CSV table of N, CA and C in Angstrom, one decimal:
chain,number,residue,atom,x,y,z
A,1,UNK,N,0.3,-1.1,0.1
A,1,UNK,CA,-0.2,0.0,-0.4
A,1,UNK,C,1.1,1.0,-0.3
A,2,UNK,N,0.5,2.1,-0.9
A,2,UNK,CA,1.1,3.7,-1.1
A,2,UNK,C,0.7,4.3,-0.1
A,3,UNK,N,1.5,5.4,0.9
A,3,UNK,CA,0.9,6.7,1.7
A,3,UNK,C,2.3,7.6,1.1
A,4,UNK,N,1.8,8.5,0.8
A,4,UNK,CA,2.6,9.9,1.6
A,4,UNK,C,2.4,10.4,2.4
A,5,UNK,N,3.1,10.9,3.2
A,5,UNK,CA,3.3,11.1,4.6
A,5,UNK,C,2.5,12.5,4.4
A,6,UNK,N,2.3,13.4,5.1
A,6,UNK,CA,2.0,15.0,5.2
A,6,UNK,C,2.9,15.9,5.1
A,7,UNK,N,4.0,15.2,5.7
A,7,UNK,CA,5.8,16.5,6.0
A,7,UNK,C,6.4,16.4,4.0
A,8,UNK,N,5.7,15.0,2.8
A,8,UNK,CA,6.1,15.2,2.0
A,8,UNK,C,5.4,15.9,1.2
A,9,UNK,N,3.5,16.0,1.7
A,9,UNK,CA,2.6,16.7,1.0
A,9,UNK,C,3.2,18.2,0.5
A,10,UNK,N,3.8,18.7,2.0
A,10,UNK,CA,3.8,20.1,2.1
A,10,UNK,C,4.9,20.4,1.3
A,11,UNK,N,5.6,19.7,0.5
A,11,UNK,CA,6.7,20.0,0.1
A,11,UNK,C,6.1,20.3,-1.3
A,12,UNK,N,5.3,19.7,-1.8
A,12,UNK,CA,4.7,18.8,-3.4
A,12,UNK,C,3.8,20.4,-3.7
A,13,UNK,N,3.9,21.2,-4.9
A,13,UNK,CA,3.4,22.1,-5.8
A,13,UNK,C,1.9,21.3,-5.9
A,14,UNK,N,0.9,21.6,-6.8
A,14,UNK,CA,-0.1,21.9,-6.8
A,14,UNK,C,-0.6,20.0,-8.4
A,15,UNK,N,0.9,20.1,-9.4
A,15,UNK,CA,1.2,20.0,-9.8
A,15,UNK,C,1.9,18.5,-10.4
A,16,UNK,N,2.8,18.3,-8.7
A,16,UNK,CA,3.8,17.5,-8.0
A,16,UNK,C,2.7,16.5,-7.8
A,17,UNK,N,1.5,17.0,-7.0
A,17,UNK,CA,0.5,16.0,-6.6
A,17,UNK,C,-0.5,15.2,-7.5
A,18,UNK,N,-0.8,16.0,-8.7
A,18,UNK,CA,-1.5,15.5,-9.5
A,18,UNK,C,-0.4,14.3,-10.3
A,19,UNK,N,0.3,14.5,-10.4
A,19,UNK,CA,1.5,13.4,-11.1
A,19,UNK,C,1.5,12.7,-10.1
A,20,UNK,N,2.1,13.2,-9.0
A,20,UNK,CA,1.9,11.9,-7.9
A,20,UNK,C,0.3,10.7,-8.0
A,21,UNK,N,-0.3,11.5,-8.2
A,21,UNK,CA,-2.3,11.0,-7.9
A,21,UNK,C,-2.2,9.5,-9.1
A,22,UNK,N,-1.7,10.5,-10.6
A,22,UNK,CA,-1.1,9.5,-11.4
A,22,UNK,C,-0.6,8.6,-11.6
A,23,UNK,N,0.2,8.8,-11.0
A,23,UNK,CA,1.0,7.3,-11.6
A,23,UNK,C,0.9,6.2,-9.9
A,24,UNK,N,-0.1,6.4,-8.7
A,24,UNK,CA,-0.2,6.3,-7.5
A,24,UNK,C,-1.0,5.8,-7.5
A,25,UNK,N,-1.7,6.5,-7.9
A,25,UNK,CA,-3.4,6.6,-7.8
A,25,UNK,C,-3.9,6.5,-6.5
A,26,UNK,N,-3.1,7.2,-5.5
A,26,UNK,CA,-4.1,7.3,-4.3
A,26,UNK,C,-4.6,9.2,-3.9
A,27,UNK,N,-5.5,8.3,-2.8
A,27,UNK,CA,-6.3,9.6,-2.1
A,27,UNK,C,-5.0,10.7,-1.6
A,28,UNK,N,-5.3,12.2,-1.6
A,28,UNK,CA,-4.3,12.6,0.1
A,28,UNK,C,-5.9,13.3,0.6
A,29,UNK,N,-5.2,13.5,1.6
A,29,UNK,CA,-6.0,13.7,3.0
A,29,UNK,C,-5.8,15.3,3.4
A,30,UNK,N,-5.2,16.3,3.4
A,30,UNK,CA,-5.0,17.4,3.9
A,30,UNK,C,-5.8,18.4,3.7
A,31,UNK,N,-5.5,18.9,5.3
A,31,UNK,CA,-6.3,20.4,5.4
A,31,UNK,C,-5.6,21.4,4.7
A,32,UNK,N,-5.5,21.5,3.7
A,32,UNK,CA,-5.3,22.6,2.7
A,32,UNK,C,-6.6,22.5,1.3
A,33,UNK,N,-6.9,24.4,1.3
A,33,UNK,CA,-8.1,24.7,0.6
A,33,UNK,C,-7.4,24.3,-0.6
A,34,UNK,N,-6.2,24.5,-1.0
A,34,UNK,CA,-5.9,23.8,-2.9
A,34,UNK,C,-5.9,23.2,-3.2
A,35,UNK,N,-5.3,22.4,-1.6
A,35,UNK,CA,-5.2,20.4,-2.1
A,35,UNK,C,-6.9,20.3,-2.1
A,36,UNK,N,-7.4,20.6,-0.7
A,36,UNK,CA,-8.9,20.0,-0.8
A,36,UNK,C,-9.6,19.9,-2.3
A,37,UNK,N,-9.7,21.2,-3.0
A,37,UNK,CA,-10.6,21.9,-3.5
A,37,UNK,C,-10.5,20.4,-4.2
A,38,UNK,N,-9.1,20.1,-4.7
A,38,UNK,CA,-9.7,18.9,-6.3
A,38,UNK,C,-9.5,17.5,-5.9
A,39,UNK,N,-9.0,17.4,-3.4
A,39,UNK,CA,-9.0,16.0,-3.1
A,39,UNK,C,-9.9,16.1,-2.0
A,40,UNK,N,-11.8,16.2,-2.0
A,40,UNK,CA,-11.9,16.7,-1.2
A,40,UNK,C,-11.9,15.4,-0.3
A,41,UNK,N,-12.1,15.2,1.3
A,41,UNK,CA,-11.7,14.3,2.2
A,41,UNK,C,-12.3,14.4,3.4
A,42,UNK,N,-12.0,13.6,4.4
A,42,UNK,CA,-12.5,13.9,5.9
A,42,UNK,C,-10.5,14.1,6.5
A,43,UNK,N,-10.3,15.7,6.5
A,43,UNK,CA,-9.4,16.0,7.7
A,43,UNK,C,-8.7,15.3,8.5
A,44,UNK,N,-9.5,14.7,8.9
A,44,UNK,CA,-9.1,14.0,10.1
A,44,UNK,C,-8.1,13.0,10.2
A,45,UNK,N,-8.7,12.2,8.4
A,45,UNK,CA,-7.8,11.3,8.0
A,45,UNK,C,-6.3,11.7,7.4
A,46,UNK,N,-5.5,12.1,8.2
A,46,UNK,CA,-4.7,13.2,7.6
A,46,UNK,C,-3.1,12.1,6.9
A,47,UNK,N,-3.3,10.7,7.4
A,47,UNK,CA,-2.5,10.0,6.3
A,47,UNK,C,-3.1,9.5,5.5
A,48,UNK,N,-2.5,9.5,3.9
A,48,UNK,CA,-3.0,9.1,2.6
A,48,UNK,C,-3.4,7.6,2.2
A,49,UNK,N,-3.9,6.9,1.9
A,49,UNK,CA,-4.9,6.1,1.6
A,49,UNK,C,-4.9,5.7,0.0
A,50,UNK,N,-4.5,4.0,-0.4
A,50,UNK,CA,-4.3,4.1,-1.2
A,50,UNK,C,-5.7,3.8,-1.9
A,51,UNK,N,-6.1,4.3,-3.1
A,51,UNK,CA,-7.2,4.1,-4.0
A,51,UNK,C,-7.5,2.4,-4.0
A,52,UNK,N,-8.4,1.9,-3.5
A,52,UNK,CA,-8.8,0.6,-3.9
A,52,UNK,C,-9.8,0.6,-5.3
């Protein structure tokens, strides 16, 4: 299972997030407006989980 932690996400731009999602097929759950607009989720689920 692929997991990307918040520390890694914070250093990525939105383009990098898109590329990572495209290559890994994962959801990002982060309490940032710019990210949650694209990937809405419960901010209590901060560790990302792989899309099944």
